[in-house]
Coordinates of C-alpha atoms in Angstrom, one line a residue:
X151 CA -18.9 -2.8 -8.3
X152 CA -22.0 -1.6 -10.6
X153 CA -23.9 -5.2 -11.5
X154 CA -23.9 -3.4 -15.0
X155 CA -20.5 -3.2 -15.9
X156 CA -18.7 -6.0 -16.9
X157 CA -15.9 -6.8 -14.1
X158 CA -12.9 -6.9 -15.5
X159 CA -14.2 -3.3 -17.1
X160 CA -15.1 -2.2 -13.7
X161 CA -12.2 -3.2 -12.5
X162 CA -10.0 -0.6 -15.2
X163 CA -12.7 1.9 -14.3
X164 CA -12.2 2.1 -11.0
X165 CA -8.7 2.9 -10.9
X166 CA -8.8 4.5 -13.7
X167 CA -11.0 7.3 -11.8
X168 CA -8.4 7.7 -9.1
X169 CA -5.5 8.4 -11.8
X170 CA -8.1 10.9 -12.8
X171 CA -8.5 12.7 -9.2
X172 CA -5.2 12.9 -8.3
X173 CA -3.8 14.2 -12.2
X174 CA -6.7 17.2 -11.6
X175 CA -5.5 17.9 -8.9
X176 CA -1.8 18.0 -9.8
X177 CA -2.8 19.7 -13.2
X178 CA -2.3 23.0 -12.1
X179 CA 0.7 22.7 -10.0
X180 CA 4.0 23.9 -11.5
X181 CA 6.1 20.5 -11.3
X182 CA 2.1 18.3 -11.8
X183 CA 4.9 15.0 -11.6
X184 CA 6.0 15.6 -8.6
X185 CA 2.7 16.6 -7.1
X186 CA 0.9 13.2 -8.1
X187 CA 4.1 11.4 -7.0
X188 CA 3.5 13.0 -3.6
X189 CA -0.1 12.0 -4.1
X190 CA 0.9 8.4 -4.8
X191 CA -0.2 8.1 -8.1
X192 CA 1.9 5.0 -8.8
X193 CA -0.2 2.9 -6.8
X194 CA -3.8 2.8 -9.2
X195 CA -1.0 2.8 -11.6
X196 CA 0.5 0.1 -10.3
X197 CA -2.9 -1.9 -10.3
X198 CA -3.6 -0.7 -14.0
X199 CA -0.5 -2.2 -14.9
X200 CA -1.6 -5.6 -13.3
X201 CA -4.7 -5.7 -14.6
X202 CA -3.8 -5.1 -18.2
X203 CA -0.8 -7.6 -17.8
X204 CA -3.5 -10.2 -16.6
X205 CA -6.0 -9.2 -19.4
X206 CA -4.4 -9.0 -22.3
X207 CA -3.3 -13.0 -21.8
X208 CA -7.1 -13.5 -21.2
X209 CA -8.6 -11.2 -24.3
X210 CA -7.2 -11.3 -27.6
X211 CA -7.4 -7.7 -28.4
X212 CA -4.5 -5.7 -29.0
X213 CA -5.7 -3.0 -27.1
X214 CA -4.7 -4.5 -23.8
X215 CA -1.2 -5.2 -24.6
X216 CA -1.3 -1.3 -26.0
X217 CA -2.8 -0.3 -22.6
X218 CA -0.2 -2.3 -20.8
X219 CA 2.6 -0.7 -22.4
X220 CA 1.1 2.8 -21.7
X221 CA 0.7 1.6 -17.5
X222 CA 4.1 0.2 -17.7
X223 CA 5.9 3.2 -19.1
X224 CA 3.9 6.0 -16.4
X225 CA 4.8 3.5 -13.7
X226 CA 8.3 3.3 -14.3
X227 CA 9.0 6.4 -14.8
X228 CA 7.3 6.8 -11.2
X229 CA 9.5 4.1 -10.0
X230 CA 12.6 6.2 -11.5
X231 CA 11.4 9.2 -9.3
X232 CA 10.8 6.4 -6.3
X233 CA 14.6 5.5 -6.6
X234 CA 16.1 8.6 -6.8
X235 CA 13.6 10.4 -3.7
X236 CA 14.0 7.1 -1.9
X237 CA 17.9 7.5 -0.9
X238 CA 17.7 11.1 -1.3
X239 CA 15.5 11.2 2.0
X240 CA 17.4 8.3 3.4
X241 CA 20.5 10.4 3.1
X242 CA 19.3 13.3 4.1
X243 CA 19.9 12.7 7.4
X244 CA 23.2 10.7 7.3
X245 CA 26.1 12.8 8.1
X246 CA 28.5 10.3 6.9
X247 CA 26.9 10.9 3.3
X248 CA 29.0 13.8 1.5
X249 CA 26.5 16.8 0.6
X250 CA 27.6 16.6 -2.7
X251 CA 26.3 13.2 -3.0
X252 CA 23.1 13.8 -1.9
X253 CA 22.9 16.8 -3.9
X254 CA 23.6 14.6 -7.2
X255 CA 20.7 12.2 -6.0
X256 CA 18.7 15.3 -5.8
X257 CA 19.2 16.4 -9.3
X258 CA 18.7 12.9 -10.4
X259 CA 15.6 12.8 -8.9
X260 CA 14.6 16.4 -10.7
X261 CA 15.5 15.0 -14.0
X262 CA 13.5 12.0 -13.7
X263 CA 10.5 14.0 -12.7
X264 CA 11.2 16.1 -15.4
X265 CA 10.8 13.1 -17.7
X266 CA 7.7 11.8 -16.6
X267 CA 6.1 16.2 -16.6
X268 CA 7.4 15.0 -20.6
X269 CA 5.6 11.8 -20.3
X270 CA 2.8 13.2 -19.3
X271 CA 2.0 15.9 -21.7
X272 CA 3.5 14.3 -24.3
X273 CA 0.8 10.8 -24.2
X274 CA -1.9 13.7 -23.3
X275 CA -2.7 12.8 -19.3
X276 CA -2.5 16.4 -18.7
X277 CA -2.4 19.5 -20.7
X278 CA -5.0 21.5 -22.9
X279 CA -5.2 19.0 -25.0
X280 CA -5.7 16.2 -22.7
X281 CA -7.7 13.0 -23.8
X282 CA -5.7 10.1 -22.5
X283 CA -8.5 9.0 -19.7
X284 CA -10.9 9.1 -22.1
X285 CA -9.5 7.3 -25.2
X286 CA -8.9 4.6 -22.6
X287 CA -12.3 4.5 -21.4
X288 CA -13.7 4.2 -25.0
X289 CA -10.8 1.6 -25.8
X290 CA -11.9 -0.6 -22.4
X291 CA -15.8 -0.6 -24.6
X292 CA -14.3 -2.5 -27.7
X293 CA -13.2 -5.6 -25.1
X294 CA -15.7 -8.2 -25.3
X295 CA -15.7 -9.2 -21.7
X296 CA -16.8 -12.0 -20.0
X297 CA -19.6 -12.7 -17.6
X298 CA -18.3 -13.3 -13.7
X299 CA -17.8 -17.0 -13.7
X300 CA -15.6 -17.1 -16.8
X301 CA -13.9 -14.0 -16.3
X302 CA -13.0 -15.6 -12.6
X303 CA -12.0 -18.5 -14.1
X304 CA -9.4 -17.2 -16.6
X305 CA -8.2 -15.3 -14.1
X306 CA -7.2 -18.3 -12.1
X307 CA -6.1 -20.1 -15.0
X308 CA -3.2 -16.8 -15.9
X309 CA -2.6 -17.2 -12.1
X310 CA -1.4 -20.3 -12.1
X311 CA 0.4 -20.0 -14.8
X312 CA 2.6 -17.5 -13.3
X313 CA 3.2 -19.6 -10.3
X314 CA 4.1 -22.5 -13.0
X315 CA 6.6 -20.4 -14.5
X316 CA 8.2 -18.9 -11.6
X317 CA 8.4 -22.2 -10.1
X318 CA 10.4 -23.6 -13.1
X319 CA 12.5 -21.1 -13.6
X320 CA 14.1 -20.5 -9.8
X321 CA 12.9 -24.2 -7.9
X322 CA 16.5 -25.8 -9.5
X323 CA 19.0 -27.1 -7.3
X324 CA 22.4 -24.7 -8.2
X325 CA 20.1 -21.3 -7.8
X326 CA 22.9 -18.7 -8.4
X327 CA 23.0 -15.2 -7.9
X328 CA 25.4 -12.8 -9.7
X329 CA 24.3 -10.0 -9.8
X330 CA 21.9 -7.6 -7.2
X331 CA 19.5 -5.8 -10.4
X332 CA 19.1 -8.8 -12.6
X333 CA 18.6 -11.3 -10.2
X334 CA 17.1 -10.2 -6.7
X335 CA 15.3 -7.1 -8.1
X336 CA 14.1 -9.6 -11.0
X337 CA 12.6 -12.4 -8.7
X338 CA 10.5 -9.5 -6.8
X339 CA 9.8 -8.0 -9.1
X340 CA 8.2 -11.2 -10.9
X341 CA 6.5 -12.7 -7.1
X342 CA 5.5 -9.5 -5.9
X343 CA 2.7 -9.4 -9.0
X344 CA 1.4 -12.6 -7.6
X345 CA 0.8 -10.2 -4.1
X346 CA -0.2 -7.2 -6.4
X347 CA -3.0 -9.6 -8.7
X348 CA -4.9 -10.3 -5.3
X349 CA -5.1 -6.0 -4.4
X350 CA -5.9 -5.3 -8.2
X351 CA -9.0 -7.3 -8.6
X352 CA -10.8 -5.6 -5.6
X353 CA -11.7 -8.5 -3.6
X354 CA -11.7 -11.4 -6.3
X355 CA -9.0 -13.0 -5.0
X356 CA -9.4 -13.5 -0.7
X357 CA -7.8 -14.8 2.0
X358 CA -8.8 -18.4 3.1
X359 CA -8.2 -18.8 6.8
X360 CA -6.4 -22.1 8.4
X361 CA -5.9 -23.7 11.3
X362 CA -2.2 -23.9 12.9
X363 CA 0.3 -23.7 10.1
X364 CA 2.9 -26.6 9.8
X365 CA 5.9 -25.3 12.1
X366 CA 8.1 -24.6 8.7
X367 CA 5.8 -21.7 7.5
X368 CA 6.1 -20.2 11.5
X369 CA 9.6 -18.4 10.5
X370 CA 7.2 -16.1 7.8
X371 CA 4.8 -15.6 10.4
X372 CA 6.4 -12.6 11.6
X373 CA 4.4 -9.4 13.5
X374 CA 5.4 -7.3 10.6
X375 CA 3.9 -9.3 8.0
X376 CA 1.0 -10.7 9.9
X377 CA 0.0 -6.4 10.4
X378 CA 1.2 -5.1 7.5
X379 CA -1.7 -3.2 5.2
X380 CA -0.8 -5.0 1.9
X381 CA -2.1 -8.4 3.4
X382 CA -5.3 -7.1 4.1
X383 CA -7.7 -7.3 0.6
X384 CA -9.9 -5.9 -0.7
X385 CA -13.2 -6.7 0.0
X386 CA -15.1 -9.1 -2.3
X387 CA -18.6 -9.6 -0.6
X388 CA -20.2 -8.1 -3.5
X389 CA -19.1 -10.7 -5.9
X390 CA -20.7 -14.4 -6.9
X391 CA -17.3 -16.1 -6.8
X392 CA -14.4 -15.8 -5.3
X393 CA -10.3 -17.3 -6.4
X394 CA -9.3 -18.5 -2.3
X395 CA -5.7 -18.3 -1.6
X396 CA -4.2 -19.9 1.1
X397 CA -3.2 -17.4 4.3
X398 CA -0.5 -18.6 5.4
X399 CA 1.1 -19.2 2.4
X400 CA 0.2 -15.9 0.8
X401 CA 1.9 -14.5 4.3
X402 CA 5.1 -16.2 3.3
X403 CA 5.1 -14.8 -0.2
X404 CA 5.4 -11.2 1.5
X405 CA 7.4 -12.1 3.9
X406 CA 10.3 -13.3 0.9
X407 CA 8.9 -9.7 -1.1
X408 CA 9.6 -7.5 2.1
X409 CA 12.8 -9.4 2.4
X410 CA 14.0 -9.4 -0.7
X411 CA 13.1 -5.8 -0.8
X412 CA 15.4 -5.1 1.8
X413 CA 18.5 -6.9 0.6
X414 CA 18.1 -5.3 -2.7
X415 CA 17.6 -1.6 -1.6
X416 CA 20.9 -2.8 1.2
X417 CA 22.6 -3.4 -2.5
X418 CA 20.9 -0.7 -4.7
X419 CA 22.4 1.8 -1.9
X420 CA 26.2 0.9 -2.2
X421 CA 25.5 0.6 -6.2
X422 CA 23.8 4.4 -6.8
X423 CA 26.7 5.6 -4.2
X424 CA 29.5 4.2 -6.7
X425 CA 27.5 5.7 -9.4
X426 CA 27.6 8.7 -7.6
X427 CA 31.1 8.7 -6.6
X428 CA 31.9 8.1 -10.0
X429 CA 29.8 10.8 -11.5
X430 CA 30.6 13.9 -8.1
X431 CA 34.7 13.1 -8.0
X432 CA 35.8 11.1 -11.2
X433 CA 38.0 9.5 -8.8
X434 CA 40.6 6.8 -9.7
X435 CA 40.8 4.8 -6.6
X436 CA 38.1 2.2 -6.1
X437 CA 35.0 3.3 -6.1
X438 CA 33.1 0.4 -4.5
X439 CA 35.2 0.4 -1.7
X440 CA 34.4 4.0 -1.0
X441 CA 30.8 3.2 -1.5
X442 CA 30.8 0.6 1.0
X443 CA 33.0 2.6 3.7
X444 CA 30.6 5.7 3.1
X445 CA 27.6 3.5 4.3
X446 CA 29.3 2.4 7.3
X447 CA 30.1 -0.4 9.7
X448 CA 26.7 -2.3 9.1
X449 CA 26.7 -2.4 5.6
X450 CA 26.7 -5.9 4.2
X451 CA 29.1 -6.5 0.6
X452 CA 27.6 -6.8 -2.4
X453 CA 28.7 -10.6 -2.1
X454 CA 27.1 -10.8 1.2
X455 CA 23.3 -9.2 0.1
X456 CA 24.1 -12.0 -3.0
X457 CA 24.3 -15.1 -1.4
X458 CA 21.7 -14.1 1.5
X459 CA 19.3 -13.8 -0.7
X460 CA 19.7 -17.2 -2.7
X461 CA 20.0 -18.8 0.8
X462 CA 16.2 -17.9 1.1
X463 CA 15.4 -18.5 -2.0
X464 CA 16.2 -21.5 -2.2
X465 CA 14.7 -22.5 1.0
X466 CA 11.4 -21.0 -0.3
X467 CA 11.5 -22.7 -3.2
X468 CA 11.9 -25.8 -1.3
X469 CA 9.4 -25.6 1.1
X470 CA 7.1 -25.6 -2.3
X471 CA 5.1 -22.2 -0.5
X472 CA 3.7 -21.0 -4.2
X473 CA 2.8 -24.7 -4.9
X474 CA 0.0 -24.4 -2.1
X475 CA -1.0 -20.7 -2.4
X476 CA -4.0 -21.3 -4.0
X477 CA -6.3 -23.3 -1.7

């Protein structure tokens, strides 16, 4: 991180300059979307969007909340493409799944890259008239920024906040889930910026080390979480100060992330395939039960992906884990 640059600008810099490798080298592709989808562009995407959601509560100016509007829209139209390619792969090699099917996922997939080619051009990231990367750059030189210390300190003070507010709204005794989109995607997709913060601010936020951990955080502890790449940080021995979270307790964060990721993809599956169903057949008989029979013997019920994941929840919640994730 250059001493010279402000860090919070460094920050924006930095991944701004891998958006900017990887639309070059898309840019003269035919389909440049689905090249810098390949290339996993929604990742410095995704820690764009993170920074300018924790920055514009910090600054004032209305460029950040511009700026996060502008992430926001590139990365969901990424995540569209994500959704679609996801279960068309997965498919892909399930005979059980009718070709037509996966053929409809397929063109779903096309039209949403198509969109985001649209995107693209249209907010000027590529094209002969692009200027996108560098109207940001001069935008990110209007922010007054703070020094280190402060800007650490803000930081930590919007973190918290978010733990305060997640906390209120799903630590409640009658947690009820309804419905697979606007409750289990919506709780990860709100915890899993608390993981995505600590990767964003390139190794401002680190990994305090403890002892044993009390026997109830053990169940989190799993091989797959204790491995997996997105619990490693960043490096931050460049940097005068640090925010320390807690290890063990940022383990069992993930571990409710990866979990809840897989119960909602489990319910996202039978949902698209009744979509699909729908869309391929306009059939009259019931659709859901011919999503569910499609995916087979192992499928769990909507109902079933529903109340497993408010059974952890709740139990998360309890065991006050975002309470004591910053050290």
């Amino acid at each position: 991180m250059d001493p010279f640059i402000p860090a919070g600008k460094s920050r924006f810099l930095y991944y701004l300059d891998k958006v900017e490798t990887i639309l070059n080298n898309a840019a003269t592709a035919e389909n440049p979307a689905l090249v810098a989808y390949k290339e996993d562009i929604r990742t410095p995407f995704f820690m764009l969007e993170a920074l300018s959601r924790l920055y514009k509560k910090i600054h004032s100016h209305k460029k950040l909340k511009d700026l996060n509007v502008r992430f926001k829209n590139i990365e969901d139209a990424l995540g569209k493409i994500d959704y679609y390619d996801g279960f068309y792969q997965q498919f892909l090699s399930q005979k059980n799944i009718p070709a037509e099917i996966t053929g409809y996922i397929k063109d779903q997939r096309d039209e949403k890259t198509q969109d985001l080619n649209d995107l693209l051009k249209e907010e000027k990231w590529i094209g002969k008239n692009k200027n996108r990367l560098s109207k940001i750059r001069k935008e990110l030189d209007e922010i007054n920024w703070f020094d280190e210390r402060h800007d650490t300190q803000a930081i930590l003070d919007v973190y918290q906040d978010d733990i305060d507010k997640v906390t209120k709204k799903y630590k409640v005794k009658d947690l009820d889930f309804k419905d697979v989109e606007n409750d289990v995607h919506e709780l990860r997709r709100r915890i899993r910026w608390l993981s995505i913060y600590p990767q964003s601010l390139r190794g401002l936020m680190q990994l305090k080390q403890n002892p044993e951990p009390p026997d109830f955080l053990k169940k989190y502890l799993t091989p797959e979480i204790l491995n997996s790449p997105f619990n490693k940080l960043p490096d931050g021995s460049g940097l005068q100060s640090h925010i320390m979270l807690n290890n063990n307790y940022f383990y069992a964060l993930s571990w409710l992330i990866a979990e809840l990721g897989k119960l909602k993809d489990s319910g996202l599956k039978i949902i698209l395939l009744e979509d699909s169903i729908d869309k391929v057949y306009k059939t009259k008989e019931d659709v859901r039960q011919l999503a569910h029979s499609i995916c087979g013997e192992d499928q769990p019920t909507l109902d079933q992906i529903l109340s497993g994941s408010q059974k952890i929840v709740t139990t998360f919640f309890e065991e006050n884990i975002l309470e004591n994730l910053i050290a």
